[in-house]
PDB file of C-alpha atoms in Angstrom:
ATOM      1  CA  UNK A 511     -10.876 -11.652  -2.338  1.00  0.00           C
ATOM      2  CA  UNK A 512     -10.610 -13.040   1.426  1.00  0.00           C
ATOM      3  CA  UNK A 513     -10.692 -10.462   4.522  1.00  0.00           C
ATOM      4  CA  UNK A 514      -9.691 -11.727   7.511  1.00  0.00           C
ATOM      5  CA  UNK A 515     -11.789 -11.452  10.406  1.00  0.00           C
ATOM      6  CA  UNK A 516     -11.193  -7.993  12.425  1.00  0.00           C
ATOM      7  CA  UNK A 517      -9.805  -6.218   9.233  1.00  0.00           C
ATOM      8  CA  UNK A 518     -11.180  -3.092   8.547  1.00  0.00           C
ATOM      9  CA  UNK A 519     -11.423  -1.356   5.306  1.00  0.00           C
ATOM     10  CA  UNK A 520     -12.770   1.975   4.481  1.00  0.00           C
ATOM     11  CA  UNK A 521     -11.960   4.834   1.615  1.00  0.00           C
ATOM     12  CA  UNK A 522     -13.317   8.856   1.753  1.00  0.00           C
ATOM     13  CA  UNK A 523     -13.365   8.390  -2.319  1.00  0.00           C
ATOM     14  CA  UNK A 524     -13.158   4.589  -3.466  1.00  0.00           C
ATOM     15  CA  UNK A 525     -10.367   1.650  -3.100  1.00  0.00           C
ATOM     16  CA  UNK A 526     -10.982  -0.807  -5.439  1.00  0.00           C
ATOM     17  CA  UNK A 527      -9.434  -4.307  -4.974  1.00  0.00           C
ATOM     18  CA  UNK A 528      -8.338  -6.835  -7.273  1.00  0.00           C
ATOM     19  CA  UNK A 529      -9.281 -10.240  -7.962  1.00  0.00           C
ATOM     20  CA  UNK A 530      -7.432 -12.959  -5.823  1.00  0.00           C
ATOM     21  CA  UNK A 531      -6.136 -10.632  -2.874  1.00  0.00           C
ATOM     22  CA  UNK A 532      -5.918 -11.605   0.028  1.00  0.00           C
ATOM     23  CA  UNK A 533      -5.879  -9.491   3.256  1.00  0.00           C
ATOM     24  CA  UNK A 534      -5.131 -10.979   6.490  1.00  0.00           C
ATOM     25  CA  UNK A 535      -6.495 -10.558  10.417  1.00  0.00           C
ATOM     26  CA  UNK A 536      -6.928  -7.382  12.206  1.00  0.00           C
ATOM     27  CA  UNK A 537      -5.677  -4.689   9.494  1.00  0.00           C
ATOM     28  CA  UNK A 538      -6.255  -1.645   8.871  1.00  0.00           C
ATOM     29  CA  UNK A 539      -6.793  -0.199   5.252  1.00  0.00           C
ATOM     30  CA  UNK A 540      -8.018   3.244   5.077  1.00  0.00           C
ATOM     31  CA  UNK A 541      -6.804   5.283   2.157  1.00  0.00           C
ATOM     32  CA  UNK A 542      -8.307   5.525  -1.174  1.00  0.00           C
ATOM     33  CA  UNK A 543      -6.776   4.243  -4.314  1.00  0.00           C
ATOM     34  CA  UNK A 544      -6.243   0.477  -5.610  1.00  0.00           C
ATOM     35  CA  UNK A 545      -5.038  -3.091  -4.494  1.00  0.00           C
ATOM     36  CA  UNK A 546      -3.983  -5.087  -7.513  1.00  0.00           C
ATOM     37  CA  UNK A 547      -4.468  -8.503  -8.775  1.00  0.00           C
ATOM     38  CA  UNK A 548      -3.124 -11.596  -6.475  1.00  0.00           C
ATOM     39  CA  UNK A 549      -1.947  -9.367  -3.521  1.00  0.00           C
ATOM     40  CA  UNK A 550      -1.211 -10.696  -0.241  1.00  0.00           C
ATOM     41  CA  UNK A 551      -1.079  -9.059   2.781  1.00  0.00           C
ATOM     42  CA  UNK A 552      -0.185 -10.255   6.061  1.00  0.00           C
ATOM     43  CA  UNK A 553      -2.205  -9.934   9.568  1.00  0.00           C
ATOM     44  CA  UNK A 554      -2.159  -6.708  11.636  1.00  0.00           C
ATOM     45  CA  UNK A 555      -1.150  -4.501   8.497  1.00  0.00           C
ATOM     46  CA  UNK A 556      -1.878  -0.795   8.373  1.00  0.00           C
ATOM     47  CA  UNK A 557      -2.017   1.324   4.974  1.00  0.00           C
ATOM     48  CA  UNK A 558      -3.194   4.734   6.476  1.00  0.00           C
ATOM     49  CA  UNK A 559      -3.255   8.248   5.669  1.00  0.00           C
ATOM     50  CA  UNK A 560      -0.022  10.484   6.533  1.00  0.00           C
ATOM     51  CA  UNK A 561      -2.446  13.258   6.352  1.00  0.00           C
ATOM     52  CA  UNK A 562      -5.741  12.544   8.085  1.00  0.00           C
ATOM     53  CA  UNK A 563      -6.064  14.574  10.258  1.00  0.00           C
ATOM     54  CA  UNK A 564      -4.911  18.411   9.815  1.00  0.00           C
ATOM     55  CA  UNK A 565      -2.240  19.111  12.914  1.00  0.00           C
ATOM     56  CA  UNK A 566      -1.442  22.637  12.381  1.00  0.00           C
ATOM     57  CA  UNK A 567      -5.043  24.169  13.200  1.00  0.00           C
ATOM     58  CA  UNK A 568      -3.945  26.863  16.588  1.00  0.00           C
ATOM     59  CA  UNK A 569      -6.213  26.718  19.217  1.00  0.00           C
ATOM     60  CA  UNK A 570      -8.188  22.840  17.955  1.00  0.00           C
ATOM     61  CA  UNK A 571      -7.316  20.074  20.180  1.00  0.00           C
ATOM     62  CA  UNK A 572      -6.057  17.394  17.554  1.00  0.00           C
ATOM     63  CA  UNK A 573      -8.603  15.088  18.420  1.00  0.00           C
ATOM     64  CA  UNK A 574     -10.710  17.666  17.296  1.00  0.00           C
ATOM     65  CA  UNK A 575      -8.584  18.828  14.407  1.00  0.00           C
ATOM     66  CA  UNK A 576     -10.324  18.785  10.640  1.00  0.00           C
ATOM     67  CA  UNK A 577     -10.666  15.083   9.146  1.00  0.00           C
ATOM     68  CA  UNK A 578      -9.503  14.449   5.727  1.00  0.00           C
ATOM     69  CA  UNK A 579     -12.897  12.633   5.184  1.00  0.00           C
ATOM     70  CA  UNK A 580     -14.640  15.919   6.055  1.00  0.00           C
ATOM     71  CA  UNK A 581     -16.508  17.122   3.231  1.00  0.00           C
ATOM     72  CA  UNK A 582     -15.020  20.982   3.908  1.00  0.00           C
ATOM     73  CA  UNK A 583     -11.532  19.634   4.663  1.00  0.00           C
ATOM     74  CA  UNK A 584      -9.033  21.639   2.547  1.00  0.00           C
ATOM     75  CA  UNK A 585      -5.485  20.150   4.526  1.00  0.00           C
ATOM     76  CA  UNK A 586      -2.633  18.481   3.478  1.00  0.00           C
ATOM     77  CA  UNK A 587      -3.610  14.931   1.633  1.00  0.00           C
ATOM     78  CA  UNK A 588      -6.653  15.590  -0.580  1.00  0.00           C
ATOM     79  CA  UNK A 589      -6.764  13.915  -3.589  1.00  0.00           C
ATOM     80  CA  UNK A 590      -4.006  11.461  -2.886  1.00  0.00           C
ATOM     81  CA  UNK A 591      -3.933   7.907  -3.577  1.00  0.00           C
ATOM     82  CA  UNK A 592      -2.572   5.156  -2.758  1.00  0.00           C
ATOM     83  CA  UNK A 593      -1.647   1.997  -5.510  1.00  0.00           C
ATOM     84  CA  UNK A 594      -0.264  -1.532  -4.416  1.00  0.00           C
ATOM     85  CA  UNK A 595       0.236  -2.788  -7.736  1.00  0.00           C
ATOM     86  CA  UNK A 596      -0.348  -6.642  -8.738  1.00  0.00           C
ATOM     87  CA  UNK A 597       1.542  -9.779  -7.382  1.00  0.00           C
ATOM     88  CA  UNK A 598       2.743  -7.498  -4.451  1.00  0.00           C
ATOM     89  CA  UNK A 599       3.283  -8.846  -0.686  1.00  0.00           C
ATOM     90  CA  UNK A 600       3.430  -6.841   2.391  1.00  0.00           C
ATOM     91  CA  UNK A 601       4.577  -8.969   5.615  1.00  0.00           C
ATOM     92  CA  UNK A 602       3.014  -9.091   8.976  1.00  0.00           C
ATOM     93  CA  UNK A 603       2.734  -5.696  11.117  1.00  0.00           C
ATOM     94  CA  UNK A 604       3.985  -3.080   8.385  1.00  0.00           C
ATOM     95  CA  UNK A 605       2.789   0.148   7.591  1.00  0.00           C
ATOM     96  CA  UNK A 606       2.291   1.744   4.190  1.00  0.00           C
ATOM     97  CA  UNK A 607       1.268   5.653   4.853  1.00  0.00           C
ATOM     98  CA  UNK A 608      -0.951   6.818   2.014  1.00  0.00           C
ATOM     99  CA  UNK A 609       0.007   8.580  -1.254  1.00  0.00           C
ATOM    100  CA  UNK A 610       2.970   5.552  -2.656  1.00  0.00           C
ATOM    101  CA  UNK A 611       2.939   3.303  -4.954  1.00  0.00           C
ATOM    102  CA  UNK A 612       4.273  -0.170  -4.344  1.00  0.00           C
ATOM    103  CA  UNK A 613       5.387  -1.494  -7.494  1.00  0.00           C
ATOM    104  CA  UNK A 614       4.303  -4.582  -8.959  1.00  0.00           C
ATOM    105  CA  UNK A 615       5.974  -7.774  -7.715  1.00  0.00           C
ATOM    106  CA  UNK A 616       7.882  -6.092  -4.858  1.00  0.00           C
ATOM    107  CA  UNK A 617       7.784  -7.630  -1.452  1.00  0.00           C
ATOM    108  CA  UNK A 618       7.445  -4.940   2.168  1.00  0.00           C
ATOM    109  CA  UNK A 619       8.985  -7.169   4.624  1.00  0.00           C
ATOM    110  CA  UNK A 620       7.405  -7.007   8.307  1.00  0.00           C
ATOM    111  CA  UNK A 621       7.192  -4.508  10.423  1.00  0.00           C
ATOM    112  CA  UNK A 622       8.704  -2.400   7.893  1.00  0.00           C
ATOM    113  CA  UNK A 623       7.148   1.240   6.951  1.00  0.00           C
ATOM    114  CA  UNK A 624       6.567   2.571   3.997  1.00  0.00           C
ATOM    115  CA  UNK A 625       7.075   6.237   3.650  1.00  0.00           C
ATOM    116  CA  UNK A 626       7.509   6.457  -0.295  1.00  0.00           C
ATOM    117  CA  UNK A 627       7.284   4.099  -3.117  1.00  0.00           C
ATOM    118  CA  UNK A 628       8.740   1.219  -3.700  1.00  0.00           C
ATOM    119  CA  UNK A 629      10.408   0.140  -7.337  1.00  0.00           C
ATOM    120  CA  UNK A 630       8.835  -3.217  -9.073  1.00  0.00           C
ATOM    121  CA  UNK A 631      10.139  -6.252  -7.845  1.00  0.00           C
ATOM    122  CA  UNK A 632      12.345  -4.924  -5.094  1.00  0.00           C
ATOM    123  CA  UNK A 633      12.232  -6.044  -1.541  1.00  0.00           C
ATOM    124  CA  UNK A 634      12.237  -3.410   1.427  1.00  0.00           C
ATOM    125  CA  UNK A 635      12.690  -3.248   5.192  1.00  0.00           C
ATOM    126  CA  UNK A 636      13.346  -1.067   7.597  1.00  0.00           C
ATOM    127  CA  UNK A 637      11.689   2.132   9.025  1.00  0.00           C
ATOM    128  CA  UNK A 638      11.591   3.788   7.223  1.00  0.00           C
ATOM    129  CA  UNK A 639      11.686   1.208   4.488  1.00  0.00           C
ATOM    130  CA  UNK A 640      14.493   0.642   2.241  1.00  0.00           C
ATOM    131  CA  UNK A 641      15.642  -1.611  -0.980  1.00  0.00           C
ATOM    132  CA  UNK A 642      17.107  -4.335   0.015  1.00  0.00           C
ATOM    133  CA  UNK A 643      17.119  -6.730  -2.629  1.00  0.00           C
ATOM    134  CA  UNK A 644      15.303  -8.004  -5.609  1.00  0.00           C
ATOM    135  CA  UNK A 645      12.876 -10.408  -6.068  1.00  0.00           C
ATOM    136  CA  UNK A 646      14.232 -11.694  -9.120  1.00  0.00           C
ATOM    137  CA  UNK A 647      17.904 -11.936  -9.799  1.00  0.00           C
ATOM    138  CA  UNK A 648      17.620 -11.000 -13.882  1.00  0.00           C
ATOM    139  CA  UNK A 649      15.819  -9.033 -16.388  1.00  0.00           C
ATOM    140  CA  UNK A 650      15.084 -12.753 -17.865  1.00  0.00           C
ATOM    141  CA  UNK A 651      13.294 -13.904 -14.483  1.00  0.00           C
ATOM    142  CA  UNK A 652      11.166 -11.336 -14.574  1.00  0.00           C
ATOM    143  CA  UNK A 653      10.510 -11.166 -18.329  1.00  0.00           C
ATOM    144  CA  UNK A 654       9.682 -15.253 -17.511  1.00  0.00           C
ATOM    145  CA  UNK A 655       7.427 -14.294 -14.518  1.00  0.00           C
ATOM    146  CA  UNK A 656       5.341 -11.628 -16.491  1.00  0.00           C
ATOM    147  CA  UNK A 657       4.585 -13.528 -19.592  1.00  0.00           C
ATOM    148  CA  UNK A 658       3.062 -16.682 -16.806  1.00  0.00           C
ATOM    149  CA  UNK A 659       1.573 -14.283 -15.225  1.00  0.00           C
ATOM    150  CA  UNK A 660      -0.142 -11.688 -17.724  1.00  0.00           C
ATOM    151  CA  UNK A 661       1.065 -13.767 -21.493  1.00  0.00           C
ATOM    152  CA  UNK A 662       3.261 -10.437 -21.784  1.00  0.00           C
ATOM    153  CA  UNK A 663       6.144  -8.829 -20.734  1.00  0.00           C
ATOM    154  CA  UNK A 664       4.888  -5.561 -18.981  1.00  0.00           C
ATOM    155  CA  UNK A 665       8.296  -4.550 -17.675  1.00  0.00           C
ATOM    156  CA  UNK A 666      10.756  -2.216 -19.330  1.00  0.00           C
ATOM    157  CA  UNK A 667      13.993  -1.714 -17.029  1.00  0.00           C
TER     158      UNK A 667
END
């Protein structure tokens, strides 16, 4: 695994990050749940919480406003994770807010936001993100890619 230099990484509850990822300069990855196998991720990336910090306390100041890493916090968010699946590549400035899944495979082009998750092998843009395309052009490309990749086919659609 390879951080770049002013990335920061930190999880309330665990993130655990798969062999051969790659992470580039100055993100941001706070939000528990899992990086898969061979992902790449491009410099100045953030994959935050939606939820961090609970906005609808009358009479707190929000900077002052109950932190989902709080060990009382009972808010929006708790529990939720957040899964980049293997062989996955998110571009250069984008944002992935917690709780999603990127599928395996897809691409998140830059500057793009994720706001909910993102189908295997598709590519999104946009904010909020949206499919744009897939990765591969058949079922038999992908079938092709996943047997390289894993000696098996792991995908069903």
């Amino acid at each position: 695994m390879h951080l770049g230099p002013g990335t920061r990484v930190e999880a309330t509850h665990g993130l655990s990050i798969g062999d051969d990822t790659y992470v580039g300069k100055y993100c941001s990855i706070m939000v528990n749940g899992s990086l898969g196998r061979g992902v790449l991720i491009g410099n100045n990336v953030g994959i935050v919480g939606r939820y961090d910090h609970d906005h609808e306390i009358v009479g707190t100041l929000i900077r002052h406003a109950p932190w989902i890493g709080d060990e009382d916090y009972a808010g929006k968010g708790v529990g939720e994770t957040t899964v980049v699946e293997d062989d996955v590549w998110i571009g250069f400035g984008a944002v992935v807010l917690s709780g999603i899944t990127i599928g395996r495979g897809a691409i998140v082009a830059a500057g793009s936001v994720v706001t909910r998750d993102v189908v295997p092998y598709s590519i999104v843009a946009g904010s909020p993100a949206r499919p744009q395309a897939r990765r591969f052009q058949s079922q038999a490309d992908i079938e092709a890619h996943e047997r390289a990749l894993y000696g098996r086919i792991l995908t069903t659609d």
